[in-house]
């Protein structure tokens, strides 16, 4: 069975600090996909990134970077020089390639509070 | 391009009442999903559909029903509202494909309170 665990329930940082949100997953499938979504205080869910199980290359997008390590079943998300606008709930999610309906399993979320 | 549209945005129901949460997408996505998000929790799948006329239960289907008569619409019905169904409901859709790497696109959510 697939499972996603977000290690931190809540993180508080001061603006300009770097912060890492940890995501650990479980799956028996060899082909799977990992996602990060952001939920700002306004409530909508915003897609940030997807990564497939065959691509362990790290990705950087502006102040955001993602570190995928199959050996430790982790897909961690780092925000560099955090800003108040980064305050949100961040969700990690997993989808197995063989799963009918391509359903997503979400972690419980990490609340990030960035203080000025 | 509207994406995924959910109505209403907010609703208060009395115990035992019924209502339908509407979801429509204009992206020609075959796959659609309904989730609920309880306070401080992640999203849990209620029902999903891989195409018109096809629906399946997710993790927490009890107390809900769905239908999918068209590709665009995927309404969620609560027949006898209970306080435990107080939650934020999200509808999502995704592009069909042989691989599951396409992201799901979410609506803005419906905040439902049962009193």
JSON list of C-alpha atoms in Angstrom, two decimals:
[
{"chain": "A", "resi": 1, "resn": "UNK", "atom": "CA", "xyz": [0.00, 0.00, 0.00]},
{"chain": "A", "resi": 2, "resn": "UNK", "atom": "CA", "xyz": [1.14, 3.48, -0.71]},
{"chain": "A", "resi": 3, "resn": "UNK", "atom": "CA", "xyz": [1.75, 5.95, 2.07]},
{"chain": "A", "resi": 4, "resn": "UNK", "atom": "CA", "xyz": [3.16, 9.46, 2.35]},
{"chain": "A", "resi": 5, "resn": "UNK", "atom": "CA", "xyz": [4.57, 10.86, 5.56]},
{"chain": "A", "resi": 6, "resn": "UNK", "atom": "CA", "xyz": [5.44, 14.50, 5.96]},
{"chain": "A", "resi": 7, "resn": "UNK", "atom": "CA", "xyz": [7.90, 14.60, 8.79]},
{"chain": "A", "resi": 8, "resn": "UNK", "atom": "CA", "xyz": [7.22, 18.10, 10.09]},
{"chain": "A", "resi": 9, "resn": "UNK", "atom": "CA", "xyz": [3.73, 19.10, 11.11]},
{"chain": "A", "resi": 10, "resn": "UNK", "atom": "CA", "xyz": [4.64, 22.76, 11.43]},
{"chain": "A", "resi": 11, "resn": "UNK", "atom": "CA", "xyz": [7.74, 24.86, 10.84]},
{"chain": "A", "resi": 12, "resn": "UNK", "atom": "CA", "xyz": [8.31, 28.47, 11.79]},
{"chain": "A", "resi": 13, "resn": "UNK", "atom": "CA", "xyz": [11.17, 30.48, 10.34]},
{"chain": "A", "resi": 14, "resn": "UNK", "atom": "CA", "xyz": [12.19, 34.08, 10.08]},
{"chain": "A", "resi": 15, "resn": "UNK", "atom": "CA", "xyz": [12.21, 35.70, 6.67]},
{"chain": "A", "resi": 16, "resn": "UNK", "atom": "CA", "xyz": [15.34, 35.02, 4.59]},
{"chain": "A", "resi": 17, "resn": "UNK", "atom": "CA", "xyz": [16.06, 31.75, 6.36]},
{"chain": "A", "resi": 18, "resn": "UNK", "atom": "CA", "xyz": [16.30, 28.58, 4.32]},
{"chain": "A", "resi": 19, "resn": "UNK", "atom": "CA", "xyz": [13.80, 25.86, 5.18]},
{"chain": "A", "resi": 20, "resn": "UNK", "atom": "CA", "xyz": [13.43, 22.22, 4.19]},
{"chain": "A", "resi": 21, "resn": "UNK", "atom": "CA", "xyz": [10.21, 20.24, 4.25]},
{"chain": "A", "resi": 22, "resn": "UNK", "atom": "CA", "xyz": [10.73, 16.50, 4.43]},
{"chain": "A", "resi": 23, "resn": "UNK", "atom": "CA", "xyz": [8.58, 13.91, 2.68]},
{"chain": "A", "resi": 24, "resn": "UNK", "atom": "CA", "xyz": [9.00, 10.15, 3.02]},
{"chain": "A", "resi": 25, "resn": "UNK", "atom": "CA", "xyz": [6.95, 7.73, 0.96]},
{"chain": "A", "resi": 26, "resn": "UNK", "atom": "CA", "xyz": [6.17, 4.03, 0.76]},
{"chain": "A", "resi": 27, "resn": "UNK", "atom": "CA", "xyz": [5.25, 2.16, -2.39]},
{"chain": "A", "resi": 28, "resn": "UNK", "atom": "CA", "xyz": [5.63, -1.32, -3.82]},
{"chain": "A", "resi": 29, "resn": "UNK", "atom": "CA", "xyz": [5.47, -0.09, -7.39]},
{"chain": "A", "resi": 30, "resn": "UNK", "atom": "CA", "xyz": [8.68, 0.47, -9.30]},
{"chain": "A", "resi": 31, "resn": "UNK", "atom": "CA", "xyz": [7.16, 3.25, -11.38]},
{"chain": "A", "resi": 32, "resn": "UNK", "atom": "CA", "xyz": [5.56, 6.07, -9.47]},
{"chain": "A", "resi": 33, "resn": "UNK", "atom": "CA", "xyz": [5.24, 9.81, -9.39]},
{"chain": "A", "resi": 34, "resn": "UNK", "atom": "CA", "xyz": [5.73, 12.33, -6.62]},
{"chain": "A", "resi": 35, "resn": "UNK", "atom": "CA", "xyz": [4.16, 15.74, -6.38]},
{"chain": "A", "resi": 36, "resn": "UNK", "atom": "CA", "xyz": [4.28, 18.84, -4.20]},
{"chain": "A", "resi": 37, "resn": "UNK", "atom": "CA", "xyz": [1.31, 21.15, -3.83]},
{"chain": "A", "resi": 38, "resn": "UNK", "atom": "CA", "xyz": [1.03, 24.47, -2.01]},
{"chain": "A", "resi": 39, "resn": "UNK", "atom": "CA", "xyz": [-2.09, 25.60, -0.17]},
{"chain": "A", "resi": 40, "resn": "UNK", "atom": "CA", "xyz": [-1.85, 29.31, 0.71]},
{"chain": "A", "resi": 41, "resn": "UNK", "atom": "CA", "xyz": [-4.14, 30.87, 3.33]},
{"chain": "A", "resi": 42, "resn": "UNK", "atom": "CA", "xyz": [-6.69, 31.59, 0.61]},
{"chain": "A", "resi": 43, "resn": "UNK", "atom": "CA", "xyz": [-7.28, 27.84, 0.44]},
{"chain": "A", "resi": 44, "resn": "UNK", "atom": "CA", "xyz": [-6.68, 26.79, -3.15]},
{"chain": "A", "resi": 45, "resn": "UNK", "atom": "CA", "xyz": [-4.25, 24.02, -4.06]},
{"chain": "A", "resi": 46, "resn": "UNK", "atom": "CA", "xyz": [-1.42, 24.99, -6.35]},
{"chain": "A", "resi": 47, "resn": "UNK", "atom": "CA", "xyz": [0.67, 22.41, -8.18]},
{"chain": "A", "resi": 48, "resn": "UNK", "atom": "CA", "xyz": [4.42, 22.99, -7.70]},
{"chain": "A", "resi": 49, "resn": "UNK", "atom": "CA", "xyz": [6.31, 20.03, -9.14]},
{"chain": "A", "resi": 50, "resn": "UNK", "atom": "CA", "xyz": [6.12, 16.41, -10.23]},
{"chain": "A", "resi": 51, "resn": "UNK", "atom": "CA", "xyz": [8.93, 13.89, -10.37]},
{"chain": "A", "resi": 52, "resn": "UNK", "atom": "CA", "xyz": [8.91, 10.35, -11.76]},
{"chain": "A", "resi": 53, "resn": "UNK", "atom": "CA", "xyz": [10.69, 7.47, -10.09]},
{"chain": "A", "resi": 54, "resn": "UNK", "atom": "CA", "xyz": [13.24, 7.13, -12.90]},
{"chain": "A", "resi": 55, "resn": "UNK", "atom": "CA", "xyz": [14.50, 10.66, -12.62]},
{"chain": "A", "resi": 56, "resn": "UNK", "atom": "CA", "xyz": [16.55, 11.35, -9.51]},
{"chain": "A", "resi": 57, "resn": "UNK", "atom": "CA", "xyz": [17.95, 14.58, -10.81]},
{"chain": "A", "resi": 58, "resn": "UNK", "atom": "CA", "xyz": [17.38, 17.43, -8.40]},
{"chain": "A", "resi": 59, "resn": "UNK", "atom": "CA", "xyz": [15.40, 20.36, -9.65]},
{"chain": "A", "resi": 60, "resn": "UNK", "atom": "CA", "xyz": [15.65, 24.05, -8.93]},
{"chain": "A", "resi": 61, "resn": "UNK", "atom": "CA", "xyz": [13.05, 26.64, -9.76]},
{"chain": "A", "resi": 62, "resn": "UNK", "atom": "CA", "xyz": [13.93, 30.08, -8.48]},
{"chain": "A", "resi": 63, "resn": "UNK", "atom": "CA", "xyz": [14.04, 29.87, -4.69]},
{"chain": "A", "resi": 64, "resn": "UNK", "atom": "CA", "xyz": [12.52, 26.39, -4.69]},
{"chain": "A", "resi": 65, "resn": "UNK", "atom": "CA", "xyz": [14.49, 23.17, -5.00]},
{"chain": "A", "resi": 66, "resn": "UNK", "atom": "CA", "xyz": [13.62, 19.52, -4.67]},
{"chain": "A", "resi": 67, "resn": "UNK", "atom": "CA", "xyz": [15.83, 16.62, -3.65]},
{"chain": "A", "resi": 68, "resn": "UNK", "atom": "CA", "xyz": [14.62, 13.15, -4.66]},
{"chain": "A", "resi": 69, "resn": "UNK", "atom": "CA", "xyz": [16.45, 10.15, -3.21]},
{"chain": "A", "resi": 70, "resn": "UNK", "atom": "CA", "xyz": [15.10, 6.70, -4.01]},
{"chain": "A", "resi": 71, "resn": "UNK", "atom": "CA", "xyz": [17.55, 5.06, -1.62]},
{"chain": "A", "resi": 72, "resn": "UNK", "atom": "CA", "xyz": [15.85, 6.73, 1.33]},
{"chain": "A", "resi": 73, "resn": "UNK", "atom": "CA", "xyz": [12.37, 7.05, -0.28]},
{"chain": "A", "resi": 74, "resn": "UNK", "atom": "CA", "xyz": [12.42, 10.76, 0.25]},
{"chain": "A", "resi": 75, "resn": "UNK", "atom": "CA", "xyz": [11.36, 13.76, -1.79]},
{"chain": "A", "resi": 76, "resn": "UNK", "atom": "CA", "xyz": [12.35, 16.86, 0.14]},
{"chain": "A", "resi": 77, "resn": "UNK", "atom": "CA", "xyz": [11.49, 20.45, -0.67]},
{"chain": "A", "resi": 78, "resn": "UNK", "atom": "CA", "xyz": [13.74, 23.40, 0.17]},
{"chain": "A", "resi": 79, "resn": "UNK", "atom": "CA", "xyz": [12.87, 27.07, 0.04]},
{"chain": "A", "resi": 80, "resn": "UNK", "atom": "CA", "xyz": [15.89, 29.34, -0.05]},
{"chain": "A", "resi": 81, "resn": "UNK", "atom": "CA", "xyz": [15.68, 32.83, 1.45]},
{"chain": "A", "resi": 82, "resn": "UNK", "atom": "CA", "xyz": [12.10, 32.33, 2.58]},
{"chain": "A", "resi": 83, "resn": "UNK", "atom": "CA", "xyz": [9.57, 35.11, 2.26]},
{"chain": "A", "resi": 84, "resn": "UNK", "atom": "CA", "xyz": [6.34, 35.86, 4.10]},
{"chain": "A", "resi": 85, "resn": "UNK", "atom": "CA", "xyz": [4.41, 34.93, 0.94]},
{"chain": "A", "resi": 86, "resn": "UNK", "atom": "CA", "xyz": [5.78, 31.40, 1.29]},
{"chain": "A", "resi": 87, "resn": "UNK", "atom": "CA", "xyz": [3.58, 30.92, 4.36]},
{"chain": "A", "resi": 88, "resn": "UNK", "atom": "CA", "xyz": [1.24, 28.09, 3.44]},
{"chain": "A", "resi": 89, "resn": "UNK", "atom": "CA", "xyz": [0.49, 24.43, 3.94]},
{"chain": "A", "resi": 90, "resn": "UNK", "atom": "CA", "xyz": [2.60, 22.24, 1.68]},
{"chain": "A", "resi": 91, "resn": "UNK", "atom": "CA", "xyz": [1.49, 18.78, 0.64]},
{"chain": "A", "resi": 92, "resn": "UNK", "atom": "CA", "xyz": [3.55, 15.94, -0.74]},
{"chain": "A", "resi": 93, "resn": "UNK", "atom": "CA", "xyz": [1.65, 13.32, -2.76]},
{"chain": "A", "resi": 94, "resn": "UNK", "atom": "CA", "xyz": [2.32, 10.00, -4.50]},
{"chain": "A", "resi": 95, "resn": "UNK", "atom": "CA", "xyz": [0.73, 8.27, -7.49]},
{"chain": "A", "resi": 96, "resn": "UNK", "atom": "CA", "xyz": [1.58, 4.77, -8.63]},
{"chain": "A", "resi": 97, "resn": "UNK", "atom": "CA", "xyz": [1.79, 4.11, -12.35]},
{"chain": "A", "resi": 98, "resn": "UNK", "atom": "CA", "xyz": [-0.23, 0.93, -12.07]},
{"chain": "A", "resi": 99, "resn": "UNK", "atom": "CA", "xyz": [-2.93, 2.41, -9.89]},
{"chain": "A", "resi": 100, "resn": "UNK", "atom": "CA", "xyz": [-6.35, 2.41, -11.54]},
{"chain": "A", "resi": 101, "resn": "UNK", "atom": "CA", "xyz": [-7.60, 5.94, -11.84]},
{"chain": "A", "resi": 102, "resn": "UNK", "atom": "CA", "xyz": [-4.14, 7.33, -11.10]},
{"chain": "A", "resi": 103, "resn": "UNK", "atom": "CA", "xyz": [-5.22, 8.27, -7.62]},
{"chain": "A", "resi": 104, "resn": "UNK", "atom": "CA", "xyz": [-3.09, 10.52, -5.46]},
{"chain": "A", "resi": 105, "resn": "UNK", "atom": "CA", "xyz": [-2.23, 9.73, -1.87]},
{"chain": "A", "resi": 106, "resn": "UNK", "atom": "CA", "xyz": [-1.47, 12.85, 0.11]},
{"chain": "A", "resi": 107, "resn": "UNK", "atom": "CA", "xyz": [0.60, 13.42, 3.18]},
{"chain": "A", "resi": 108, "resn": "UNK", "atom": "CA", "xyz": [-0.96, 15.28, 6.09]},
{"chain": "A", "resi": 109, "resn": "UNK", "atom": "CA", "xyz": [0.78, 18.50, 5.13]},
{"chain": "A", "resi": 110, "resn": "UNK", "atom": "CA", "xyz": [3.41, 20.76, 6.66]},
{"chain": "A", "resi": 111, "resn": "UNK", "atom": "CA", "xyz": [2.37, 24.19, 7.85]},
{"chain": "A", "resi": 112, "resn": "UNK", "atom": "CA", "xyz": [5.07, 26.71, 7.07]},
{"chain": "A", "resi": 113, "resn": "UNK", "atom": "CA", "xyz": [4.99, 30.05, 8.86]},
{"chain": "A", "resi": 114, "resn": "UNK", "atom": "CA", "xyz": [7.45, 32.68, 7.71]},
{"chain": "A", "resi": 115, "resn": "UNK", "atom": "CA", "xyz": [7.71, 35.64, 10.03]},
{"chain": "A", "resi": 116, "resn": "UNK", "atom": "CA", "xyz": [9.00, 39.06, 9.02]},
{"chain": "B", "resi": 1, "resn": "UNK", "atom": "CA", "xyz": [-9.92, 29.06, -19.46]},
{"chain": "B", "resi": 2, "resn": "UNK", "atom": "CA", "xyz": [-11.86, 28.51, -16.21]},
{"chain": "B", "resi": 3, "resn": "UNK", "atom": "CA", "xyz": [-10.21, 25.20, -15.22]},
{"chain": "B", "resi": 4, "resn": "UNK", "atom": "CA", "xyz": [-12.09, 23.43, -12.42]},
{"chain": "B", "resi": 5, "resn": "UNK", "atom": "CA", "xyz": [-15.08, 25.32, -11.07]},
{"chain": "B", "resi": 6, "resn": "UNK", "atom": "CA", "xyz": [-16.79, 24.41, -7.80]},
{"chain": "B", "resi": 7, "resn": "UNK", "atom": "CA", "xyz": [-20.07, 25.79, -6.50]},
{"chain": "B", "resi": 8, "resn": "UNK", "atom": "CA", "xyz": [-21.04, 26.87, -3.96]},
{"chain": "B", "resi": 9, "resn": "UNK", "atom": "CA", "xyz": [-17.96, 28.24, -2.18]},
{"chain": "B", "resi": 10, "resn": "UNK", "atom": "CA", "xyz": [-19.60, 28.14, 1.24]},
{"chain": "B", "resi": 11, "resn": "UNK", "atom": "CA", "xyz": [-22.67, 26.42, 2.63]},
{"chain": "B", "resi": 12, "resn": "UNK", "atom": "CA", "xyz": [-24.22, 25.75, 6.01]},
{"chain": "B", "resi": 13, "resn": "UNK", "atom": "CA", "xyz": [-26.55, 22.78, 6.31]},
{"chain": "B", "resi": 14, "resn": "UNK", "atom": "CA", "xyz": [-28.70, 21.44, 9.09]},
{"chain": "B", "resi": 15, "resn": "UNK", "atom": "CA", "xyz": [-28.31, 17.84, 10.18]},
{"chain": "B", "resi": 16, "resn": "UNK", "atom": "CA", "xyz": [-30.33, 15.58, 7.92]},
{"chain": "B", "resi": 17, "resn": "UNK", "atom": "CA", "xyz": [-30.53, 17.98, 4.99]},
{"chain": "B", "resi": 18, "resn": "UNK", "atom": "CA", "xyz": [-29.23, 17.04, 1.59]},
{"chain": "B", "resi": 19, "resn": "UNK", "atom": "CA", "xyz": [-27.31, 18.97, -1.01]},
{"chain": "B", "resi": 20, "resn": "UNK", "atom": "CA", "xyz": [-25.24, 18.62, -4.14]},
{"chain": "B", "resi": 21, "resn": "UNK", "atom": "CA", "xyz": [-21.79, 20.09, -4.55]},
{"chain": "B", "resi": 22, "resn": "UNK", "atom": "CA", "xyz": [-21.18, 20.99, -8.15]},
{"chain": "B", "resi": 23, "resn": "UNK", "atom": "CA", "xyz": [-17.93, 20.53, -10.05]},
{"chain": "B", "resi": 24, "resn": "UNK", "atom": "CA", "xyz": [-17.28, 21.35, -13.68]},
{"chain": "B", "resi": 25, "resn": "UNK", "atom": "CA", "xyz": [-14.11, 21.38, -15.74]},
{"chain": "B", "resi": 26, "resn": "UNK", "atom": "CA", "xyz": [-13.54, 22.76, -19.21]},
{"chain": "B", "resi": 27, "resn": "UNK", "atom": "CA", "xyz": [-10.20, 21.10, -19.96]},
{"chain": "B", "resi": 28, "resn": "UNK", "atom": "CA", "xyz": [-11.67, 17.93, -21.48]},
{"chain": "B", "resi": 29, "resn": "UNK", "atom": "CA", "xyz": [-10.15, 15.86, -18.70]},
{"chain": "B", "resi": 30, "resn": "UNK", "atom": "CA", "xyz": [-11.52, 12.35, -18.39]},
{"chain": "B", "resi": 31, "resn": "UNK", "atom": "CA", "xyz": [-10.37, 11.77, -14.83]},
{"chain": "B", "resi": 32, "resn": "UNK", "atom": "CA", "xyz": [-12.11, 13.60, -12.01]},
{"chain": "B", "resi": 33, "resn": "UNK", "atom": "CA", "xyz": [-11.90, 13.33, -8.22]},
{"chain": "B", "resi": 34, "resn": "UNK", "atom": "CA", "xyz": [-13.59, 14.47, -5.04]},
{"chain": "B", "resi": 35, "resn": "UNK", "atom": "CA", "xyz": [-11.59, 14.97, -1.85]},
{"chain": "B", "resi": 36, "resn": "UNK", "atom": "CA", "xyz": [-12.37, 16.19, 1.61]},
{"chain": "B", "resi": 37, "resn": "UNK", "atom": "CA", "xyz": [-9.93, 18.06, 3.79]},
{"chain": "B", "resi": 38, "resn": "UNK", "atom": "CA", "xyz": [-10.56, 18.08, 7.51]},
{"chain": "B", "resi": 39, "resn": "UNK", "atom": "CA", "xyz": [-8.83, 20.69, 9.71]},
{"chain": "B", "resi": 40, "resn": "UNK", "atom": "CA", "xyz": [-5.11, 20.02, 10.03]},
{"chain": "B", "resi": 41, "resn": "UNK", "atom": "CA", "xyz": [-5.32, 16.99, 7.78]},
{"chain": "B", "resi": 42, "resn": "UNK", "atom": "CA", "xyz": [-4.37, 16.08, 4.26]},
{"chain": "B", "resi": 43, "resn": "UNK", "atom": "CA", "xyz": [-6.82, 15.33, 1.51]},
{"chain": "B", "resi": 44, "resn": "UNK", "atom": "CA", "xyz": [-8.76, 12.08, 1.51]},
{"chain": "B", "resi": 45, "resn": "UNK", "atom": "CA", "xyz": [-10.34, 10.70, -1.64]},
{"chain": "B", "resi": 46, "resn": "UNK", "atom": "CA", "xyz": [-14.12, 10.29, -1.55]},
{"chain": "B", "resi": 47, "resn": "UNK", "atom": "CA", "xyz": [-14.96, 9.21, -5.10]},
{"chain": "B", "resi": 48, "resn": "UNK", "atom": "CA", "xyz": [-13.37, 9.34, -8.49]},
{"chain": "B", "resi": 49, "resn": "UNK", "atom": "CA", "xyz": [-14.29, 8.84, -12.12]},
{"chain": "B", "resi": 50, "resn": "UNK", "atom": "CA", "xyz": [-12.21, 7.79, -15.11]},
{"chain": "B", "resi": 51, "resn": "UNK", "atom": "CA", "xyz": [-14.81, 8.86, -17.62]},
{"chain": "B", "resi": 52, "resn": "UNK", "atom": "CA", "xyz": [-18.47, 9.58, -18.25]},
{"chain": "B", "resi": 53, "resn": "UNK", "atom": "CA", "xyz": [-20.63, 6.82, -16.79]},
{"chain": "B", "resi": 54, "resn": "UNK", "atom": "CA", "xyz": [-17.82, 5.35, -14.67]},
{"chain": "B", "resi": 55, "resn": "UNK", "atom": "CA", "xyz": [-17.39, 6.08, -10.97]},
{"chain": "B", "resi": 56, "resn": "UNK", "atom": "CA", "xyz": [-15.54, 4.34, -8.15]},
{"chain": "B", "resi": 57, "resn": "UNK", "atom": "CA", "xyz": [-15.24, 4.66, -4.40]},
{"chain": "B", "resi": 58, "resn": "UNK", "atom": "CA", "xyz": [-12.20, 6.19, -2.82]},
{"chain": "B", "resi": 59, "resn": "UNK", "atom": "CA", "xyz": [-10.98, 5.99, 0.75]},
{"chain": "B", "resi": 60, "resn": "UNK", "atom": "CA", "xyz": [-13.94, 7.65, 2.50]},
{"chain": "B", "resi": 61, "resn": "UNK", "atom": "CA", "xyz": [-17.12, 7.19, 0.38]},
{"chain": "B", "resi": 62, "resn": "UNK", "atom": "CA", "xyz": [-19.69, 6.60, 3.13]},
{"chain": "B", "resi": 63, "resn": "UNK", "atom": "CA", "xyz": [-22.43, 9.21, 3.20]},
{"chain": "B", "resi": 64, "resn": "UNK", "atom": "CA", "xyz": [-21.77, 10.42, -0.34]},
{"chain": "B", "resi": 65, "resn": "UNK", "atom": "CA", "xyz": [-22.86, 9.64, -3.87]},
{"chain": "B", "resi": 66, "resn": "UNK", "atom": "CA", "xyz": [-21.62, 10.78, -7.25]},
{"chain": "B", "resi": 67, "resn": "UNK", "atom": "CA", "xyz": [-22.65, 10.64, -10.86]},
{"chain": "B", "resi": 68, "resn": "UNK", "atom": "CA", "xyz": [-20.83, 11.36, -14.10]},
{"chain": "B", "resi": 69, "resn": "UNK", "atom": "CA", "xyz": [-23.24, 11.81, -16.96]},
{"chain": "B", "resi": 70, "resn": "UNK", "atom": "CA", "xyz": [-20.91, 14.09, -18.94]},
{"chain": "B", "resi": 71, "resn": "UNK", "atom": "CA", "xyz": [-17.16, 14.55, -19.23]},
{"chain": "B", "resi": 72, "resn": "UNK", "atom": "CA", "xyz": [-17.42, 18.08, -17.85]},
{"chain": "B", "resi": 73, "resn": "UNK", "atom": "CA", "xyz": [-19.49, 17.58, -14.70]},
{"chain": "B", "resi": 74, "resn": "UNK", "atom": "CA", "xyz": [-18.93, 15.52, -11.58]},
{"chain": "B", "resi": 75, "resn": "UNK", "atom": "CA", "xyz": [-21.43, 16.42, -8.83]},
{"chain": "B", "resi": 76, "resn": "UNK", "atom": "CA", "xyz": [-21.11, 15.12, -5.27]},
{"chain": "B", "resi": 77, "resn": "UNK", "atom": "CA", "xyz": [-24.29, 14.44, -3.32]},
{"chain": "B", "resi": 78, "resn": "UNK", "atom": "CA", "xyz": [-24.78, 14.37, 0.44]},
{"chain": "B", "resi": 79, "resn": "UNK", "atom": "CA", "xyz": [-28.09, 12.69, 1.22]},
{"chain": "B", "resi": 80, "resn": "UNK", "atom": "CA", "xyz": [-28.38, 13.01, 5.01]},
{"chain": "B", "resi": 81, "resn": "UNK", "atom": "CA", "xyz": [-25.90, 15.56, 6.24]},
{"chain": "B", "resi": 82, "resn": "UNK", "atom": "CA", "xyz": [-24.10, 14.72, 9.47]},
{"chain": "B", "resi": 83, "resn": "UNK", "atom": "CA", "xyz": [-21.75, 16.86, 11.59]},
{"chain": "B", "resi": 84, "resn": "UNK", "atom": "CA", "xyz": [-18.88, 14.52, 10.65]},
{"chain": "B", "resi": 85, "resn": "UNK", "atom": "CA", "xyz": [-19.22, 15.77, 7.08]},
{"chain": "B", "resi": 86, "resn": "UNK", "atom": "CA", "xyz": [-18.20, 19.28, 8.05]},
{"chain": "B", "resi": 87, "resn": "UNK", "atom": "CA", "xyz": [-15.12, 19.79, 5.90]},
{"chain": "B", "resi": 88, "resn": "UNK", "atom": "CA", "xyz": [-13.66, 21.53, 2.90]},
{"chain": "B", "resi": 89, "resn": "UNK", "atom": "CA", "xyz": [-14.40, 19.67, -0.32]},
{"chain": "B", "resi": 90, "resn": "UNK", "atom": "CA", "xyz": [-12.12, 19.81, -3.32]},
{"chain": "B", "resi": 91, "resn": "UNK", "atom": "CA", "xyz": [-12.81, 18.64, -6.82]},
{"chain": "B", "resi": 92, "resn": "UNK", "atom": "CA", "xyz": [-9.92, 17.87, -9.16]},
{"chain": "B", "resi": 93, "resn": "UNK", "atom": "CA", "xyz": [-9.36, 16.69, -12.69]},
{"chain": "B", "resi": 94, "resn": "UNK", "atom": "CA", "xyz": [-6.42, 15.46, -14.71]},
{"chain": "B", "resi": 95, "resn": "UNK", "atom": "CA", "xyz": [-5.43, 14.64, -18.22]},
{"chain": "B", "resi": 96, "resn": "UNK", "atom": "CA", "xyz": [-5.91, 11.05, -19.15]},
{"chain": "B", "resi": 97, "resn": "UNK", "atom": "CA", "xyz": [-2.89, 9.10, -20.15]},
{"chain": "B", "resi": 98, "resn": "UNK", "atom": "CA", "xyz": [-1.10, 5.81, -19.87]},
{"chain": "B", "resi": 99, "resn": "UNK", "atom": "CA", "xyz": [1.12, 7.26, -17.18]},
{"chain": "B", "resi": 100, "resn": "UNK", "atom": "CA", "xyz": [0.05, 8.85, -13.95]},
{"chain": "B", "resi": 101, "resn": "UNK", "atom": "CA", "xyz": [2.51, 11.70, -14.09]},
{"chain": "B", "resi": 102, "resn": "UNK", "atom": "CA", "xyz": [0.04, 14.39, -15.00]},
{"chain": "B", "resi": 103, "resn": "UNK", "atom": "CA", "xyz": [-0.80, 16.68, -12.08]},
{"chain": "B", "resi": 104, "resn": "UNK", "atom": "CA", "xyz": [-4.32, 17.00, -10.84]},
{"chain": "B", "resi": 105, "resn": "UNK", "atom": "CA", "xyz": [-5.86, 20.44, -11.22]},
{"chain": "B", "resi": 106, "resn": "UNK", "atom": "CA", "xyz": [-7.95, 21.51, -8.27]},
{"chain": "B", "resi": 107, "resn": "UNK", "atom": "CA", "xyz": [-10.97, 23.72, -7.85]},
{"chain": "B", "resi": 108, "resn": "UNK", "atom": "CA", "xyz": [-11.02, 26.39, -5.15]},
{"chain": "B", "resi": 109, "resn": "UNK", "atom": "CA", "xyz": [-12.98, 24.22, -2.74]},
{"chain": "B", "resi": 110, "resn": "UNK", "atom": "CA", "xyz": [-16.38, 24.26, -1.05]},
{"chain": "B", "resi": 111, "resn": "UNK", "atom": "CA", "xyz": [-16.42, 24.95, 2.67]},
{"chain": "B", "resi": 112, "resn": "UNK", "atom": "CA", "xyz": [-19.33, 23.01, 4.17]},
{"chain": "B", "resi": 113, "resn": "UNK", "atom": "CA", "xyz": [-20.57, 23.21, 7.76]},
{"chain": "B", "resi": 114, "resn": "UNK", "atom": "CA", "xyz": [-23.20, 20.88, 9.18]},
{"chain": "B", "resi": 115, "resn": "UNK", "atom": "CA", "xyz": [-24.91, 22.22, 12.29]}
]
